[in-house]
Coordinates of C-alpha atoms and ligand atoms in Angstrom, one line a residue:
M1 CA 3.2 -38.2 -15.5
A2 CA 1.5 -35.1 -14.0
Q3 CA 3.3 -32.0 -15.1
V4 CA 3.9 -29.2 -12.5
L5 CA 3.9 -25.7 -14.1
S6 CA 5.3 -22.6 -12.4
D7 CA 3.0 -19.6 -12.1
L8 CA 4.7 -18.1 -15.1
E9 CA 4.4 -21.2 -17.3
Y10 CA 0.8 -21.5 -16.1
A11 CA 0.0 -17.9 -17.0
R12 CA 1.7 -18.2 -20.4
S13 CA 0.0 -21.5 -21.2
E14 CA -3.1 -21.1 -23.4
R15 CA -5.2 -23.2 -21.0
V16 CA -5.7 -20.7 -18.2
P17 CA -5.6 -16.9 -18.3
E18 CA -3.5 -15.3 -15.5
D19 CA -5.5 -15.2 -12.2
L20 CA -5.5 -11.6 -11.2
N21 CA -8.0 -12.0 -8.3
P22 CA -6.1 -10.0 -5.5
F23 CA -7.1 -12.4 -2.8
S24 CA -5.9 -15.4 -4.7
I25 CA -2.6 -13.5 -5.5
S26 CA -2.1 -12.8 -1.8
R27 CA -2.4 -16.5 -1.1
Q28 CA -0.1 -17.5 -4.0
Q29 CA 2.5 -15.1 -2.6
F30 CA 2.2 -16.7 0.8
D31 CA 2.6 -20.2 -0.7
R32 CA 5.9 -19.0 -2.4
A33 CA 7.3 -18.2 1.1
L34 CA 6.3 -21.5 2.6
P35 CA 9.3 -23.6 1.4
F36 CA 11.5 -21.2 3.2
L37 CA 9.6 -21.6 6.5
P38 CA 10.4 -25.3 7.3
T39 CA 9.6 -25.0 11.0
L40 CA 6.2 -23.3 10.5
K41 CA 3.5 -25.5 12.0
Q42 CA 1.3 -26.8 9.1
G43 CA -1.8 -26.3 11.2
L44 CA -1.3 -22.6 11.2
V45 CA -1.0 -22.1 7.5
E46 CA -4.7 -21.7 6.7
F47 CA -5.2 -19.5 9.8
L48 CA -2.4 -17.2 8.7
K49 CA -3.7 -17.0 5.1
S50 CA -7.4 -16.4 6.0
P51 CA -9.2 -13.3 7.2
L52 CA -10.6 -13.4 10.7
R53 CA -13.8 -11.7 9.8
T54 CA -15.5 -9.9 6.9
V55 CA -18.2 -7.3 7.6
T56 CA -20.4 -6.1 4.8
V57 CA -22.8 -3.2 5.3
C58 CA -25.4 -1.8 2.9
F59 CA -27.0 1.6 3.4
P60 CA -29.0 4.3 1.5
I61 CA -27.8 7.9 1.0
E62 CA -29.8 10.9 0.0
L63 CA -27.9 12.5 -2.9
D64 CA -27.8 16.3 -3.4
D65 CA -30.5 16.3 -6.0
G66 CA -32.9 14.6 -3.5
S67 CA -32.7 11.1 -5.0
V68 CA -31.7 8.1 -2.9
K69 CA -28.9 5.6 -3.8
T70 CA -27.9 2.5 -2.0
F71 CA -24.1 1.8 -1.3
T72 CA -22.2 -1.3 -0.1
G73 CA -19.1 -1.2 2.0
H74 CA -16.8 -3.9 3.5
R75 CA -14.4 -4.1 6.4
V76 CA -12.1 -7.1 6.7
L77 CA -10.0 -7.9 9.8
H78 CA -7.2 -10.3 8.7
S79 CA -5.3 -10.7 11.9
H80 CA -5.1 -9.2 15.3
V81 CA -2.3 -11.5 16.6
R82 CA 0.3 -8.7 17.0
G83 CA -2.2 -6.0 17.9
P84 CA -5.4 -4.3 16.8
G85 CA -6.3 -4.4 13.1
K86 CA -5.0 -1.5 11.1
G87 CA -5.7 -0.5 7.5
G88 CA -7.0 2.1 5.1
I89 CA -10.5 2.7 3.7
R90 CA -10.8 2.9 -0.1
F91 CA -13.7 4.6 -2.0
H92 CA -13.6 3.2 -5.5
P93 CA -16.1 1.7 -8.0
G94 CA -13.9 -1.4 -8.4
V95 CA -13.9 -2.4 -4.7
T96 CA -14.7 -6.0 -4.2
V97 CA -14.7 -8.2 -1.1
D98 CA -11.7 -10.2 -2.4
E99 CA -9.7 -7.0 -3.0
V100 CA -10.4 -5.9 0.6
R101 CA -9.4 -9.3 1.9
A102 CA -6.1 -9.2 0.0
L103 CA -5.4 -5.6 1.1
A104 CA -6.1 -6.6 4.7
A105 CA -3.7 -9.6 4.5
W106 CA -1.0 -7.4 3.1
M107 CA -1.5 -5.0 6.0
T108 CA -0.8 -7.9 8.4
W109 CA 2.6 -8.6 6.7
K110 CA 3.4 -4.9 6.4
C111 CA 2.9 -4.2 10.1
A112 CA 5.0 -7.2 11.0
I113 CA 7.9 -6.2 8.6
V114 CA 8.2 -2.6 10.0
D115 CA 7.5 -4.1 13.5
V116 CA 4.6 -2.0 14.6
P117 CA 2.2 -3.6 17.0
F118 CA -0.8 -3.9 14.8
G119 CA -2.5 -6.7 12.9
G120 CA -4.0 -6.2 9.4
A121 CA -7.3 -4.8 8.3
K122 CA -8.8 -2.9 5.3
G123 CA -12.1 -1.3 4.2
G124 CA -13.7 -0.2 1.0
V125 CA -16.9 1.3 -0.2
V126 CA -18.1 0.6 -3.7
C127 CA -18.7 4.2 -5.1
D128 CA -17.2 6.6 -7.6
P129 CA -15.9 9.6 -5.7
K130 CA -15.5 11.5 -9.0
D131 CA -19.3 11.6 -9.3
L132 CA -20.0 12.5 -5.7
S133 CA -19.9 15.9 -3.9
Q134 CA -18.2 16.4 -0.6
H135 CA -21.5 16.4 1.1
E136 CA -22.4 13.1 -0.4
L137 CA -19.0 11.6 0.5
R138 CA -19.5 12.8 4.1
R139 CA -22.9 11.1 4.3
I140 CA -21.5 7.9 2.8
T141 CA -18.6 8.0 5.4
R142 CA -20.9 8.5 8.3
R143 CA -23.3 5.8 7.3
Y144 CA -20.5 3.3 6.6
I145 CA -18.9 4.0 9.9
T146 CA -22.2 3.8 11.8
G147 CA -22.9 0.5 10.0
L148 CA -19.5 -0.9 11.1
G149 CA -20.5 0.0 14.8
D150 CA -18.1 -1.4 17.3
T151 CA -16.2 -3.6 14.8
I152 CA -13.9 -0.7 14.6
G153 CA -12.4 0.9 17.7
P154 CA -9.1 2.4 19.1
N155 CA -8.0 -1.0 20.4
T156 CA -9.7 -3.3 17.9
D157 CA -9.5 -2.1 14.3
I158 CA -8.2 1.3 13.3
P159 CA -8.9 2.8 9.8
A160 CA -6.7 5.2 7.8
P161 CA -6.7 6.8 4.3
D162 CA -6.4 4.8 1.1
M163 CA -7.4 5.5 -2.5
Y164 CA -9.8 8.4 -2.9
T165 CA -10.1 9.0 0.9
D166 CA -8.1 11.7 2.6
E167 CA -7.7 13.6 5.9
N168 CA -11.2 15.1 5.5
T169 CA -12.6 11.6 5.4
M170 CA -10.6 10.6 8.5
A171 CA -12.0 13.7 10.4
W172 CA -15.6 12.6 9.5
I173 CA -14.8 9.0 10.7
Y174 CA -13.4 10.4 14.0
D175 CA -16.4 12.7 14.5
T176 CA -18.9 9.9 13.7
Y177 CA -17.3 7.5 16.1
A178 CA -17.0 10.2 18.8
M179 CA -20.7 10.9 18.5
M180 CA -21.3 7.2 19.2
H181 CA -18.8 7.1 22.1
P182 CA -19.1 10.4 24.0
G183 CA -16.9 11.2 27.0
A184 CA -13.8 9.2 25.9
N185 CA -10.6 10.0 24.1
N186 CA -11.7 8.7 20.7
L187 CA -8.8 10.2 18.7
P188 CA -6.9 6.9 18.3
V189 CA -9.9 5.3 16.5
V190 CA -8.6 6.5 13.1
T191 CA -5.3 7.8 11.7
G192 CA -4.4 10.1 8.9
K193 CA -6.5 12.9 10.5
P194 CA -5.8 16.6 9.9
V195 CA -3.2 17.8 12.3
S196 CA -5.8 20.2 13.8
V197 CA -8.0 17.2 14.6
G198 CA -5.3 15.1 16.3
G199 CA -3.4 14.0 13.2
T200 CA 0.4 13.8 13.2
H201 CA 2.9 15.9 11.4
G202 CA 4.3 13.9 8.5
R203 CA 1.4 11.4 7.9
R204 CA 0.3 13.0 4.6
E205 CA 3.9 12.5 3.1
A206 CA 4.6 9.3 5.1
T207 CA 3.9 6.6 2.5
A208 CA 5.9 8.4 -0.3
R209 CA 8.7 9.3 2.2
G210 CA 8.9 5.7 3.2
C211 CA 9.3 4.7 -0.5
L212 CA 12.2 7.2 -0.7
Y213 CA 13.9 5.9 2.4
A214 CA 13.5 2.2 1.4
T215 CA 14.8 2.9 -2.2
E216 CA 17.8 4.9 -0.8
R217 CA 18.7 2.0 1.5
L218 CA 18.4 -0.7 -1.2
I219 CA 20.6 1.3 -3.5
E220 CA 23.1 2.1 -0.7
R221 CA 23.4 -1.7 -0.1
G222 CA 24.5 -2.2 -3.7
E223 CA 21.4 -4.3 -4.6
V224 CA 20.5 -2.3 -7.7
S225 CA 22.9 -3.1 -10.5
G226 CA 24.0 0.1 -12.4
L227 CA 22.6 2.5 -9.8
S228 CA 24.8 3.9 -7.0
S229 CA 22.7 6.8 -5.8
L230 CA 19.5 8.8 -6.4
K231 CA 21.5 11.7 -7.9
N232 CA 20.2 12.2 -11.4
A233 CA 18.4 8.9 -11.3
R234 CA 15.5 8.7 -13.9
V235 CA 12.2 8.1 -12.1
V236 CA 8.9 7.1 -13.6
I237 CA 5.7 7.3 -11.5
Q238 CA 2.3 5.9 -12.3
G239 CA -0.4 7.7 -10.3
A240 CA -0.5 11.2 -8.9
G241 CA -2.5 10.9 -5.7
N242 CA -1.2 11.0 -2.2
V243 CA 1.6 8.5 -2.9
G244 CA 2.5 9.3 -6.5
R245 CA 2.6 13.1 -6.4
I246 CA 4.4 13.3 -3.1
A247 CA 6.9 10.7 -4.3
A248 CA 7.5 12.9 -7.3
E249 CA 8.3 15.9 -5.0
L250 CA 10.4 13.9 -2.6
F251 CA 12.5 12.0 -5.2
T252 CA 13.1 15.3 -6.9
E253 CA 14.2 16.9 -3.7
A254 CA 16.6 14.0 -3.2
G255 CA 18.3 14.8 -6.5
A256 CA 16.5 12.4 -8.9
R257 CA 14.9 13.4 -12.2
V258 CA 11.2 12.5 -12.6
I259 CA 10.9 11.9 -16.4
A260 CA 7.3 10.7 -16.5
I261 CA 4.1 10.8 -14.4
S262 CA 0.5 9.8 -15.0
D263 CA -3.0 9.9 -13.6
S264 CA -6.1 8.0 -14.6
A265 CA -6.3 9.9 -17.9
G266 CA -2.7 9.1 -19.0
G267 CA 0.7 10.5 -18.5
I268 CA 3.4 12.9 -19.7
Y269 CA 7.1 12.4 -20.5
A270 CA 10.1 14.6 -20.8
E271 CA 13.6 13.0 -21.2
Q272 CA 15.4 15.9 -19.5
G273 CA 13.0 15.6 -16.4
L274 CA 9.8 17.4 -15.4
D275 CA 9.4 20.5 -13.4
I276 CA 7.4 18.7 -10.7
E277 CA 6.2 21.8 -8.9
Q278 CA 4.8 23.2 -12.1
V279 CA 3.4 19.9 -13.3
I280 CA 1.5 19.4 -10.0
R281 CA 0.2 23.0 -10.1
F282 CA -1.0 22.4 -13.7
K283 CA -2.9 19.3 -12.6
D284 CA -4.5 21.1 -9.7
D285 CA -5.6 23.9 -12.0
H286 CA -6.7 21.9 -15.0
G287 CA -7.7 18.5 -13.5
S288 CA -5.1 16.5 -15.5
F289 CA -1.6 16.7 -16.9
A290 CA -2.9 16.2 -20.4
R291 CA -2.0 19.6 -22.0
F292 CA 1.1 20.4 -20.0
P293 CA 3.4 22.1 -22.5
G294 CA 6.7 20.8 -23.7
T295 CA 6.0 17.1 -22.9
T296 CA 5.1 14.0 -24.8
R297 CA 1.7 12.4 -23.9
L298 CA 1.7 8.7 -23.0
T299 CA -0.8 6.0 -22.1
N300 CA -0.5 4.4 -18.7
E301 CA 0.6 1.2 -20.5
E302 CA 3.4 3.0 -22.4
L303 CA 4.6 4.8 -19.2
L304 CA 5.3 1.5 -17.5
E305 CA 7.7 0.5 -20.2
I306 CA 9.9 3.6 -20.4
E307 CA 13.6 3.0 -19.9
C308 CA 14.4 4.5 -16.5
D309 CA 16.3 3.8 -13.3
I310 CA 13.3 3.6 -10.9
L311 CA 9.7 2.8 -11.7
I312 CA 7.2 3.6 -8.9
P313 CA 3.7 2.2 -9.6
A314 CA 1.5 4.3 -7.2
A315 CA -2.0 3.8 -8.5
L316 CA -3.9 0.4 -8.9
E317 CA -3.4 -3.3 -8.6
N318 CA -2.2 -5.6 -11.5
Q319 CA -0.4 -3.0 -13.6
I320 CA 2.6 -5.2 -14.2
T321 CA 1.5 -8.6 -15.4
V322 CA 2.6 -11.5 -17.7
E323 CA 1.6 -9.2 -20.6
N324 CA 4.1 -6.4 -20.0
A325 CA 6.7 -7.7 -17.4
A326 CA 9.2 -8.6 -20.1
R327 CA 9.1 -5.0 -21.5
I328 CA 9.5 -3.1 -18.2
G329 CA 12.5 -0.8 -18.8
A330 CA 13.4 0.0 -15.2
K331 CA 16.6 -1.0 -13.2
M332 CA 14.4 -1.4 -10.1
I333 CA 10.8 -1.1 -9.0
C334 CA 9.5 0.4 -5.8
E335 CA 5.8 -0.5 -5.2
G336 CA 4.1 2.6 -3.9
A337 CA 0.7 1.0 -4.7
N338 CA -0.6 -2.2 -3.2
G339 CA -0.6 -5.2 -5.4
P340 CA 0.7 -3.6 -8.7
T341 CA 2.6 -6.7 -9.7
S342 CA 1.2 -10.2 -10.5
P343 CA 2.9 -13.4 -9.4
A344 CA 3.8 -14.3 -13.0
A345 CA 5.3 -10.8 -13.5
D346 CA 7.3 -11.3 -10.3
E347 CA 8.9 -14.3 -11.8
I348 CA 9.8 -12.6 -15.1
L349 CA 11.2 -9.6 -13.3
Q350 CA 13.2 -11.9 -11.0
A351 CA 14.6 -13.8 -14.0
R352 CA 15.5 -10.5 -15.6
G353 CA 17.4 -9.4 -12.4
I354 CA 15.3 -6.4 -11.7
P355 CA 15.0 -5.9 -8.0
L356 CA 11.5 -5.0 -6.7
L357 CA 10.8 -3.5 -3.4
P358 CA 7.4 -5.1 -2.6
D359 CA 4.4 -3.1 -1.4
I360 CA 4.5 -4.8 2.0
L361 CA 7.8 -3.2 2.5
A362 CA 8.1 -0.2 0.2
N363 CA 4.8 1.5 1.1
A364 CA 4.9 0.7 4.9
G365 CA 5.8 4.2 5.7
G366 CA 2.1 5.2 5.8
V367 CA 1.2 2.6 8.5
T368 CA 4.4 3.4 10.4
V369 CA 3.5 7.0 10.8
S370 CA -0.1 6.0 11.4
Y371 CA 1.3 4.1 14.4
F372 CA 3.1 7.2 15.5
E373 CA -0.2 9.1 15.3
W374 CA -2.0 6.5 17.4
V375 CA 0.8 6.6 20.0
Q376 CA 0.6 10.4 20.2
N377 CA -3.2 10.3 20.5
N378 CA -3.0 7.7 23.3
E379 CA -0.4 9.8 25.2
N380 CA -1.9 13.2 24.4
Q381 CA 1.5 14.2 22.9
T382 CA 2.6 16.0 19.7
W383 CA 5.8 15.1 18.0
D384 CA 7.5 17.6 15.8
L385 CA 8.1 16.7 12.1
D386 CA 11.8 16.1 12.4
L387 CA 11.2 13.5 15.1
V388 CA 8.5 11.7 13.0
N389 CA 10.7 11.6 9.9
A390 CA 13.8 10.4 11.9
R391 CA 11.8 7.6 13.4
L392 CA 10.3 6.7 10.1
R393 CA 13.7 6.6 8.4
R394 CA 15.0 4.3 11.0
K395 CA 12.0 1.9 10.7
M396 CA 12.2 1.8 6.9
R397 CA 16.0 1.2 6.8
D398 CA 15.7 -1.5 9.5
A399 CA 12.9 -3.2 7.5
V400 CA 14.9 -3.1 4.3
D401 CA 17.9 -4.6 6.1
A402 CA 15.8 -7.3 7.8
V403 CA 14.4 -8.4 4.4
A404 CA 17.5 -8.1 2.3
D405 CA 19.6 -9.8 5.0
R406 CA 17.1 -12.6 5.0
Q407 CA 17.2 -12.9 1.2
L408 CA 21.0 -13.3 1.5
K409 CA 20.7 -15.9 4.3
I410 CA 18.3 -18.0 2.3
R411 CA 20.6 -17.8 -0.7
E412 CA 23.5 -19.0 1.4
Q413 CA 21.5 -21.8 3.0
T414 CA 19.6 -23.1 0.0
S415 CA 21.4 -21.8 -3.0
Q416 CA 17.9 -20.5 -4.1
G417 CA 17.4 -16.8 -4.7
P418 CA 13.9 -15.8 -3.5
S419 CA 12.7 -12.4 -4.5
L420 CA 12.5 -9.5 -2.0
R421 CA 8.8 -10.1 -1.8
T422 CA 9.1 -13.7 -0.9
S423 CA 11.9 -12.8 1.6
A424 CA 9.7 -10.1 3.1
L425 CA 6.9 -12.6 3.5
V426 CA 9.2 -15.1 5.2
V427 CA 10.2 -12.4 7.8
A428 CA 6.6 -11.3 8.3
I429 CA 4.9 -14.8 8.5
E430 CA 7.6 -15.9 10.9
R431 CA 7.0 -12.9 13.2
V432 CA 3.2 -13.4 13.2
A433 CA 3.5 -17.2 13.7
E434 CA 5.9 -16.7 16.5
V435 CA 3.5 -14.4 18.4
T436 CA 0.6 -16.7 17.8
L437 CA 2.4 -19.6 19.5
Q438 CA 3.9 -17.4 22.3
R439 CA 0.4 -16.3 23.2
G440 CA -0.7 -19.9 23.2
I441 CA -3.4 -21.3 21.1
W442 CA -6.8 -20.6 22.8
P443 CA -8.0 -22.3 24.9
Ligands
NAD1 P1 -5.2 8.6 -4.1 O1 -6.7 8.5 -4.0 O2 -4.6 9.7 -3.3 O3 -4.7 8.7 -5.6 C1 -5.0 7.8 -6.5 C2 -4.4 8.2 -7.8 O4 -4.4 7.0 -8.7 C3 -5.2 9.2 -8.5 O5 -4.8 10.5 -8.2 C4 -4.9 8.9 -10.0 O6 -3.8 9.8 -10.4 C5 -4.3 7.6 -9.9 N1 -5.1 6.6 -10.8 C6 -6.3 6.1 -10.6 N2 -6.6 5.3 -11.6 C7 -5.5 5.2 -12.4 C8 -5.2 4.5 -13.6 N3 -6.1 3.7 -14.2 N4 -4.0 4.7 -14.1 C9 -3.1 5.5 -13.5 N5 -3.3 6.2 -12.4 C10 -4.5 6.1 -11.9 O7 -4.6 7.2 -3.6 P2 -3.3 6.9 -2.9 O8 -3.6 7.1 -1.4 O9 -2.2 7.7 -3.5 O10 -3.1 5.3 -3.2 C11 -2.5 4.9 -4.3 C12 -2.0 3.5 -4.1 O11 -1.1 3.5 -2.9 C13 -3.0 2.5 -3.7 O12 -2.7 1.2 -4.2 C14 -3.0 2.4 -2.2 O13 -3.5 1.2 -1.6 C15 -1.5 2.6 -2.0 N6 -1.2 3.0 -0.6 C16 -1.6 4.2 -0.1 C17 -1.2 4.6 1.2 C18 -1.6 5.9 1.7 O14 -1.1 6.3 2.8 N7 -2.4 6.7 1.1 C19 -0.4 3.8 1.9 C20 0.0 2.6 1.4 C21 -0.4 2.2 0.1

């Protein structure tokens, strides 16, 4: 008789190593939601799982030393059913087309969960920003955007920041696109711009702030056993970029204690809590945390296993896998990063009763405030910071409620307990499928 193995049994069996291809992970996650979507038209499944289009561009850049180097970049539009594609651009040596495809699909689900009128997209350039000057990065950005041509646009596909791109990169994207389309309001072509170039107040902190609001709401709902508030909660953060370092600041402000934080070179730990202001200043001055006094040094692997209340992976994909999920020492996980947890690890954490706020919910604050920026750009308006944060808080709390309520409902109806990730996907897939059918299948 044929034996059906769960992802976890499959990953643990010696026959096949765990499949950590991000695109295949995004499809596996989708498949886990399918049993809870009995009315979904079967003919839509492949359409909803697949990207609409993938564009790859190849271009040469003159480096500062006069030599020439060729770079490759991708842009994937996963869905524009609910609105124009939306998604960040990543500069990283590990960028692959399958990674960009997965990230684009996750953007579709994320936008549906926070209910902003966008589809999903993502971009990436294969390069190592640590080896490139600002001038070289600007040339790469301009050639990449020129290569994409009219596949991006204020009403078609709207980029934003992601790993190793920031508001300067977004200003160059805007400027390049504006050079190609003179005489129009081109500000809504990209979000995450500096406030002085049409950016919005609160976008820089939005992803981390969204993680904070979502975590607060989950705890408030009593979903995290042994944790009743953020007061004195022990927080561990992997990554110290836009998401990680601002999460460290905001969780500290909210009364939590950040006991460990890392960057690509490793982490530091102090049981009594770190002075985050000083730690960040130290990293800015010295390039890493490594020699910060009075702390214990850790590898990134060790950091993930520290006993704590809240673990925030805020760096790369596939950090929590079948290899270490059984040793994760947190009471809950908030995925600041995209794709940090593998499907087999999801199963282990679920079995261990560790609630996990999935990326498509937890880090949706970034795209939510990007949407606010796009609205302001289209209307020539400027919202103040309090308004942006109040609207973000509302969106994040509503999204957590929609997902956690759905999880409860499925439990009541089926006596099965899907994870928050699966429940979030159920909500998102249902919303995208509904609009697909309401619009009518073309022709
Ligand atoms: P960033 O470029 O600002 O920072 C990346 C950080 O990752 C670096 O500072 C470094 O500290 C850390 N890092 C890199 N390699 C590491 C390693 N091997 N181990 C530990 N840390 C390592 O990037 P970001 O914008 O903060 O993005 C981080 C994650 O959050 C990504 O998964 C990204 O997709 C996701 N995300 C970002 C946003 C956003 O608005 N920027 C929105 C949603 C999701």
